[in-house]
Amino acid sequence: MIKKIQKLQIFRHIVQAISFFLLPGLYMLAFSEFKKIYEMIIDGNFHFIQNFPSLIEFITVIVLTILLGRFFCGWFCAFGTYNDWIHLISKNIFKINFKVNDKVDSILKYVKYLILLMLLIIVCTMGSNIFNNTSPWDAFAQITDFSYVLSQLTIGFILLLLITIGAFFVERFFCRYLCPLGAIFTIFSKISIFKISKPNDKCGKCSICTNNCSMGLPLYKVNAVRGGECINCLKCVDVCPRKNTQANVLGENVNPALASSVAIAAFAGVYGFNNFTSTVLTNSGLASTSSVVESSINSPSEKYKDGTYTGTGTGFRGGTTKVSVTISNGKISSITTVSHQDTPDFYERVINTITKKIISTQSTSVDTISGATYSCKGIIEAVQDALNQTLEGSSTNNTTASSDNTSNDKNEENTANSSSDVKQDRPSNPPFIKGKKHGGEGTFPSNENNLGNNNTAENNGTNSSSSNPSTSSSSTQQSYKDGTYTGTGTGFKGGTTKISVTVKNGKITEIKTISMEDTPRYYEYVESVLPDKIISAQSTSVDTVSGATFTSRGIIEAVEDALSQAK
């Protein structure tokens, strides 16, 4: 029996270790995508096919959970693995054998539902950022930079420390009582085809299964467990001296090693299939359009007056969207966001696609994106407003407009054109997110057509975590020489980030990526937030993005390098 226990549990720990290092951010990606689904539903802007590419992780995990139960929690979750390892140390080295009272345990298990409800109401519904810098996952993800975690993620580190202490005494402490994603899985897993079968009439009075249950379930009281709090670790199957506890699929007892192998294969298969489907949908255009916004400026052959013009439009919930449109040789050559008051996730998802369509067709009569119609309309309306000025023959430009006859505009136009194809080799949905430091915590943007022009997201600070150390370019009073400058910085895992910075009238007006060697998905997320912060503050002393500190630092360092040439 000892050999059997070792083989199955060693196999599980091997799978956990592999997942821990290859998929460290899967837990937070899945929860972030669940939050995105919730926000889109309450805003009335959800369309499954359209948003599929940005929901792959959650869809994969929830499909596995509905079909086979909580194998994700017991076998793949990095944070669950961390809890397991801490408890193994306490049990085998320090010989701690603490047991929680059954009644207290059953009551505490409801806390995770309260945490889930609180996050949905305060963060997702109300849009509050009160919990910024408090995520234990952020502290966990960045723990190798201990000084940074201790100084900038203090509350998150304290919570991580408390969770670690809890796991030292109570097996799967976080999973039992605190995990909001676990609360979701507890509900959905109850309809799975997999269960733990344990007929009471063949059971002795040893309670070995109960004493070894990772989640503290009173197994001696039941004939079977299907989903719910059970995380399918299969320890109860291993330890039963009568071999009465069995893995069961559709009413038939199966070999537990086979059941776990099928779960692993199903996870890999569903994940791979979802990525393939996402690519097909994106390339075919099925995940991008649904309706057409009629425009008063819709002729592809329209001739516009050269220059850069600024226009405003009304986006989601009446928020103002402000864009600048550059005309070169009578054609729309670039569209850049100046500011917006839209919902960041929706805006980030549509801005690149919509602007490329407008430039491609030389018209604002383009398809909107399903699930983000109002955000699209705000952008289109702002472009129309800017283009109206060119048709009226206006010779006076507004605050961000200027004649294209100046060398600075030529530099800016060249920079915009050269960066429109930046990162074309990025996978729209990378199959695995590697690197422990990139645990992440906030909502991750859609990967749909996230190519170039990614400096357009709202500077709302919802995902910022800490102030960056003071830099040589931190003064908001700094004045720079006009022109376009290129700088480099060191990002995640020592990768080089190359940035172009455009300065006009002594101010930073545009920040674009030329190249990068970072993790694509995290870089795209940071790039959609950080440049606007720098432009808004006219300073590189800005908050980094939580969960992607090193990526943020690479961009900030590259901007500093570019600005050093402009002094």
Coordinates of C-alpha atoms in Angstrom, one line a residue, residues 155-449:
I155 CA -0.4 44.5 2.5
G156 CA -0.2 41.8 -0.1
F157 CA 2.9 40.4 1.5
I158 CA 1.3 40.4 4.9
L159 CA -1.7 38.5 3.5
L160 CA 0.7 36.0 1.8
L161 CA 2.5 35.6 5.1
L162 CA -0.8 34.9 6.9
I163 CA -1.8 32.4 4.2
T164 CA 1.5 30.7 4.6
I165 CA 1.1 30.4 8.3
G166 CA -2.4 29.1 7.8
A167 CA -1.2 26.5 5.4
F168 CA 1.5 25.4 7.9
F169 CA -1.3 24.3 10.3
V170 CA -4.3 23.6 8.0
E171 CA -3.9 21.7 4.8
R172 CA -5.0 23.7 1.8
F173 CA -5.8 26.7 4.1
F174 CA -6.3 29.1 1.2
C175 CA -8.3 26.7 -0.9
R176 CA -10.6 25.8 1.9
Y177 CA -11.5 29.2 3.2
L178 CA -10.3 32.1 1.0
C179 CA -10.1 31.2 -2.7
P180 CA -12.7 33.1 -4.8
L181 CA -12.0 30.9 -7.8
G182 CA -12.5 27.9 -5.7
A183 CA -15.9 29.2 -4.7
I184 CA -16.9 29.2 -8.4
F185 CA -15.5 25.8 -9.0
T186 CA -17.3 24.4 -5.9
I187 CA -20.6 25.3 -7.5
F188 CA -19.9 24.1 -11.1
S189 CA -18.1 20.9 -10.2
K190 CA -21.2 19.4 -8.6
I191 CA -22.5 18.2 -12.0
S192 CA -19.3 16.5 -13.1
I193 CA -19.2 12.9 -14.3
F194 CA -16.4 12.1 -11.9
K195 CA -16.9 11.2 -8.3
I196 CA -15.3 9.5 -5.3
S197 CA -17.4 6.4 -4.5
K198 CA -17.3 5.1 -0.9
P199 CA -20.2 2.8 0.1
N200 CA -20.7 3.1 3.8
D201 CA -21.9 -0.5 4.2
K202 CA -18.4 -1.7 3.3
C203 CA -16.7 0.9 5.4
G204 CA -14.9 0.3 8.7
K205 CA -14.5 2.7 11.6
C206 CA -11.0 3.8 10.8
S207 CA -11.8 7.2 9.3
I208 CA -8.5 7.1 7.5
C209 CA -10.0 8.7 4.4
T210 CA -11.4 11.6 6.4
N211 CA -8.1 12.1 8.3
N212 CA -6.2 12.3 5.0
C213 CA -8.6 14.5 3.1
S214 CA -6.8 17.6 1.8
M215 CA -10.0 19.6 2.2
G216 CA -11.1 18.2 5.6
L217 CA -14.2 16.6 4.3
P218 CA -16.1 14.2 6.6
L219 CA -15.9 11.3 4.2
Y220 CA -17.0 8.8 6.8
K221 CA -20.5 10.2 6.7
V222 CA -21.1 9.9 3.0
N223 CA -21.4 7.2 0.3
A224 CA -19.9 9.4 -2.5
V225 CA -18.4 12.8 -3.1
R226 CA -19.1 14.6 -6.4
G227 CA -17.3 17.9 -6.9
G228 CA -18.1 20.6 -4.4
E229 CA -15.3 21.0 -1.9
C230 CA -13.4 17.9 -3.2
I231 CA -10.3 18.8 -5.2
N232 CA -9.8 15.3 -6.6
C233 CA -6.3 14.8 -5.0
L234 CA -7.2 11.1 -4.7
K235 CA -5.4 10.7 -1.4
C236 CA -8.5 9.1 0.1
V237 CA -8.4 6.5 -2.7
D238 CA -4.8 5.8 -1.9
V239 CA -5.1 5.3 1.8
C240 CA -8.2 3.1 2.1
P241 CA -7.1 -0.2 3.6
R242 CA -10.1 -2.0 2.3
K243 CA -9.9 -0.5 -1.2
N244 CA -13.5 0.6 -0.6
T245 CA -12.8 4.2 -1.8
Q246 CA -12.8 4.3 -5.6
A247 CA -12.5 6.8 -8.4
N248 CA -15.7 6.5 -10.4
V249 CA -16.8 7.8 -13.8
L250 CA -20.4 7.6 -14.9
G251 CA -21.1 5.0 -12.3
E252 CA -18.2 2.7 -13.1
N253 CA -15.1 2.4 -10.8
V254 CA -11.9 3.2 -12.7
N255 CA -8.2 3.0 -11.9
P256 CA -7.3 6.3 -10.2
A257 CA -4.1 6.7 -12.2
L258 CA -6.1 6.3 -15.4
A259 CA -8.6 8.8 -14.2
S260 CA -5.9 11.4 -13.4
S261 CA -4.1 10.8 -16.7
V262 CA -7.4 11.3 -18.6
A263 CA -7.9 14.6 -16.7
I264 CA -4.4 15.8 -17.6
A265 CA -4.9 14.8 -21.2
A266 CA -8.3 16.5 -21.2
F267 CA -6.8 19.7 -19.8
A268 CA -4.1 19.8 -22.4
G269 CA -6.5 18.9 -25.2
V270 CA -9.1 21.5 -24.3
Y271 CA -6.4 24.2 -23.8
G272 CA -4.9 23.3 -27.2
F273 CA -8.2 23.2 -28.9
N274 CA -9.3 26.5 -27.5
N275 CA -6.1 28.2 -28.7
F276 CA -6.5 26.7 -32.2
T277 CA -10.2 27.7 -32.3
S278 CA -9.3 31.2 -31.1
T279 CA -6.7 31.6 -33.9
V280 CA -9.3 30.3 -36.5
L281 CA -12.0 32.7 -35.3
T282 CA -9.7 35.7 -35.2
N283 CA -8.2 35.0 -38.6
S284 CA -11.6 34.4 -40.2
G285 CA -13.0 37.6 -38.7
L286 CA -15.8 35.8 -36.8
A287 CA -14.4 37.2 -33.6
S288 CA -14.3 40.8 -34.6
T289 CA -17.4 42.3 -36.2
S290 CA -21.2 42.4 -35.9
S291 CA -22.7 45.7 -37.0
V292 CA -21.9 48.8 -39.0
V293 CA -22.0 52.4 -37.7
E294 CA -23.3 54.8 -40.3
S295 CA -21.1 57.9 -40.8
S296 CA -21.4 61.2 -42.4
I297 CA -17.8 60.8 -43.5
N298 CA -17.7 57.5 -45.3
S299 CA -16.2 57.9 -48.8
P300 CA -13.0 56.0 -49.2
S301 CA -12.0 58.5 -51.9
E302 CA -12.5 61.5 -49.6
K303 CA -9.6 64.0 -49.8
Y304 CA -8.6 65.5 -46.5
K305 CA -6.3 68.4 -45.7
D306 CA -2.9 67.4 -44.4
G307 CA -2.2 67.9 -40.7
T308 CA -3.0 66.5 -37.3
Y309 CA -6.5 67.1 -35.9
T310 CA -8.1 66.3 -32.6
G311 CA -11.8 65.2 -32.2
T312 CA -14.0 64.0 -29.4
G313 CA -16.8 61.4 -29.2
T314 CA -19.1 59.9 -26.6
G315 CA -18.3 56.4 -25.6
F316 CA -19.7 53.9 -23.1
R317 CA -21.9 55.5 -20.3
G318 CA -21.4 58.9 -21.8
G319 CA -17.6 59.0 -21.3
T320 CA -15.6 61.3 -23.6
T321 CA -13.2 59.8 -26.0
K322 CA -10.5 62.1 -27.5
V323 CA -8.4 61.0 -30.5
S324 CA -5.9 62.7 -32.8
V325 CA -6.0 61.9 -36.5
T326 CA -3.0 62.5 -38.8
I327 CA -3.6 63.2 -42.5
S328 CA -0.7 62.8 -44.9
N329 CA -1.0 63.3 -48.7
G330 CA -4.8 63.6 -48.2
K331 CA -5.2 60.3 -46.5
I332 CA -5.7 59.1 -42.9
S333 CA -2.2 57.8 -41.9
S334 CA -2.6 57.4 -38.1
I335 CA -5.1 57.5 -35.3
T336 CA -3.9 57.9 -31.7
T337 CA -5.8 58.1 -28.5
V338 CA -5.3 61.3 -26.5
S339 CA -7.6 60.4 -23.6
H340 CA -10.7 58.4 -22.9
Q341 CA -13.2 57.8 -20.0
D342 CA -14.3 54.4 -21.2
T343 CA -14.2 51.0 -19.5
P344 CA -10.5 50.1 -20.0
D345 CA -11.1 46.4 -20.9
F346 CA -13.6 47.2 -23.7
Y347 CA -11.6 50.2 -25.0
E348 CA -8.3 48.2 -25.1
R349 CA -10.0 45.4 -27.0
V350 CA -11.4 47.6 -29.8
I351 CA -9.0 50.5 -30.3
N352 CA -6.5 48.8 -32.5
T353 CA -9.0 46.9 -34.6
I354 CA -11.3 50.0 -35.2
T355 CA -8.5 52.4 -36.1
K356 CA -6.9 49.9 -38.5
K357 CA -10.2 49.4 -40.2
I358 CA -10.7 53.2 -40.5
I359 CA -7.2 53.7 -42.0
S360 CA -7.6 50.7 -44.3
T361 CA -11.0 51.8 -45.7
Q362 CA -10.2 55.6 -45.3
S363 CA -13.7 55.7 -43.9
T364 CA -15.5 55.8 -40.6
S365 CA -18.3 53.7 -41.9
V366 CA -16.8 50.5 -40.5
D367 CA -18.0 47.5 -38.5
T368 CA -18.1 47.8 -34.7
I369 CA -17.0 45.0 -32.5
S370 CA -19.5 42.8 -30.8
G371 CA -19.7 43.3 -27.1
A372 CA -18.2 46.8 -27.1
T373 CA -20.4 48.7 -29.5
Y374 CA -20.5 51.9 -27.4
S375 CA -16.7 52.0 -27.1
C376 CA -16.5 51.7 -30.8
K377 CA -19.0 54.4 -31.4
G378 CA -17.0 56.8 -29.2
I379 CA -13.9 56.2 -31.2
I380 CA -15.6 56.5 -34.6
E381 CA -17.4 59.6 -33.5
A382 CA -14.2 61.2 -32.3
V383 CA -12.5 60.4 -35.7
Q384 CA -15.5 61.9 -37.5
D385 CA -15.2 65.0 -35.4
A386 CA -11.5 65.3 -36.3
L387 CA -12.1 64.7 -40.0
N388 CA -14.9 67.3 -40.1
Q389 CA -12.2 69.9 -39.4
T390 CA -10.3 68.8 -42.5
L391 CA -13.3 69.0 -44.7
E392 CA -14.3 72.4 -43.5
G393 CA -10.8 73.6 -44.5
S394 CA -10.0 74.7 -41.0
S395 CA -6.4 76.1 -41.0
T396 CA -6.2 76.4 -37.2
N397 CA -5.5 73.2 -35.3
N398 CA -6.5 72.6 -31.7
T399 CA -4.3 71.7 -28.8
T400 CA -2.7 68.6 -30.3
A401 CA -2.9 69.6 -34.0
S402 CA 0.0 70.9 -36.1
S403 CA 1.0 71.4 -39.7
D404 CA 2.5 68.4 -41.3
N405 CA 5.1 70.6 -43.0
T406 CA 7.3 70.6 -39.8
S407 CA 10.1 68.1 -39.4
N408 CA 8.6 66.9 -36.1
D409 CA 5.4 65.8 -37.7
K410 CA 7.3 64.0 -40.4
N411 CA 9.2 62.2 -37.7
E412 CA 6.0 61.4 -35.9
E413 CA 4.4 60.1 -39.0
N414 CA 7.4 57.9 -39.8
T415 CA 7.4 56.6 -36.3
A416 CA 3.7 55.8 -36.5
N417 CA 4.0 54.1 -39.8
S418 CA 7.0 52.0 -38.7
S419 CA 5.4 50.9 -35.5
S420 CA 2.0 50.0 -36.9
D421 CA 3.4 46.5 -37.7
V422 CA 5.3 46.1 -34.5
K423 CA 5.2 42.6 -32.9
Q424 CA 3.4 41.0 -35.9
D425 CA 5.0 37.7 -34.7
R426 CA 3.1 37.7 -31.4
P427 CA 0.8 34.7 -30.9
S428 CA -2.7 35.9 -30.4
N429 CA -3.1 33.4 -27.6
P430 CA 0.1 31.9 -26.2
P431 CA -0.5 28.4 -25.1
F432 CA 1.5 28.7 -22.0
I433 CA 2.4 31.7 -19.8
K434 CA 5.9 31.1 -18.5
G435 CA 7.9 32.7 -15.8
K436 CA 6.9 32.7 -12.1
K437 CA 7.3 36.5 -11.7
H438 CA 4.5 37.1 -14.1
G439 CA 1.7 35.8 -11.9
G440 CA -0.4 38.8 -12.7
E441 CA -3.5 39.9 -10.8
G442 CA -5.5 42.3 -12.8
T443 CA -7.8 41.8 -15.8
F444 CA -5.9 40.8 -18.8
P445 CA -6.9 42.4 -22.1
S446 CA -8.1 40.7 -25.2
N447 CA -5.4 39.4 -27.5
E448 CA -7.5 40.2 -30.5
N449 CA -5.4 42.1 -33.0

